[in-house]
XYZ file of C-alpha atoms in Angstrom:
79
model
C 208.567 64.247 112.463
C 207.144 60.799 111.428
C 209.182 58.299 109.186
C 206.914 59.362 106.247
C 207.966 63.084 106.606
C 204.930 64.367 108.066
C 205.123 66.155 111.309
C 203.342 64.816 114.331
C 199.914 65.946 114.998
C 200.646 67.389 118.252
C 203.308 69.316 116.934
C 201.347 71.038 114.464
C 200.311 74.837 115.288
C 196.629 74.026 114.457
C 196.783 71.343 117.392
C 198.396 73.998 119.640
C 195.762 76.462 118.869
C 193.019 73.760 119.807
C 194.917 72.992 123.037
C 194.779 76.586 124.064
C 191.326 76.769 123.106
C 190.627 73.931 125.536
C 192.463 75.585 128.453
C 190.292 78.796 127.791
C 187.161 76.621 128.130
C 188.362 75.224 131.248
C 186.020 76.979 133.622
C 182.962 76.809 131.155
C 180.080 74.614 132.073
C 177.752 73.191 129.731
C 175.017 74.855 131.564
C 176.450 78.212 130.657
C 176.639 77.276 126.939
C 173.133 76.284 126.801
C 171.828 79.468 128.611
C 173.915 81.436 126.106
C 172.469 79.577 123.144
C 168.875 78.351 123.799
C 169.052 76.553 120.106
C 172.159 74.581 121.214
C 170.201 71.462 121.552
C 169.375 71.337 117.771
C 172.344 73.413 116.459
C 174.975 71.051 117.568
C 173.756 67.873 115.816
C 174.443 66.029 112.893
C 172.522 63.464 110.879
C 173.944 61.381 108.024
C 171.677 58.683 106.972
C 170.472 56.677 109.827
C 173.326 58.053 111.989
C 172.273 60.673 114.373
C 175.054 62.620 116.563
C 174.171 65.017 119.194
C 177.414 66.874 120.279
C 175.320 69.681 122.224
C 176.222 67.975 125.481
C 180.114 68.240 125.091
C 182.228 71.178 125.693
C 182.306 72.260 122.005
C 181.783 75.734 120.788
C 181.761 77.346 117.249
C 185.491 78.205 117.787
C 186.102 74.539 118.607
C 184.491 73.586 115.550
C 186.327 75.979 113.522
C 189.793 75.108 114.953
C 188.924 71.388 114.274
C 188.003 72.101 110.752
C 191.432 73.908 110.314
C 193.267 71.005 111.900
C 191.566 68.416 109.350
C 192.349 70.629 106.401
C 196.208 71.171 107.443
C 196.368 67.280 108.026
C 194.592 66.469 104.716
C 191.985 64.415 106.566
C 189.543 64.628 103.520
C 192.212 63.709 101.011
């Protein structure tokens, strides 16, 4: 636990779930993700103003994003 009474990030159950998910993706290749989802190149992008982020070429799935949102919510990232 941190000095402010909050648990360490890597001790949270949401972090553990994300780490387990990463292990499950261990043998998955990007090529397989693109073959499974032909729209991946456009579906895994984000634009905010002039900032354009293409995360399609990272080992990220819908489940990864869901788990990241859960971790963000649990740690009150958005205030």
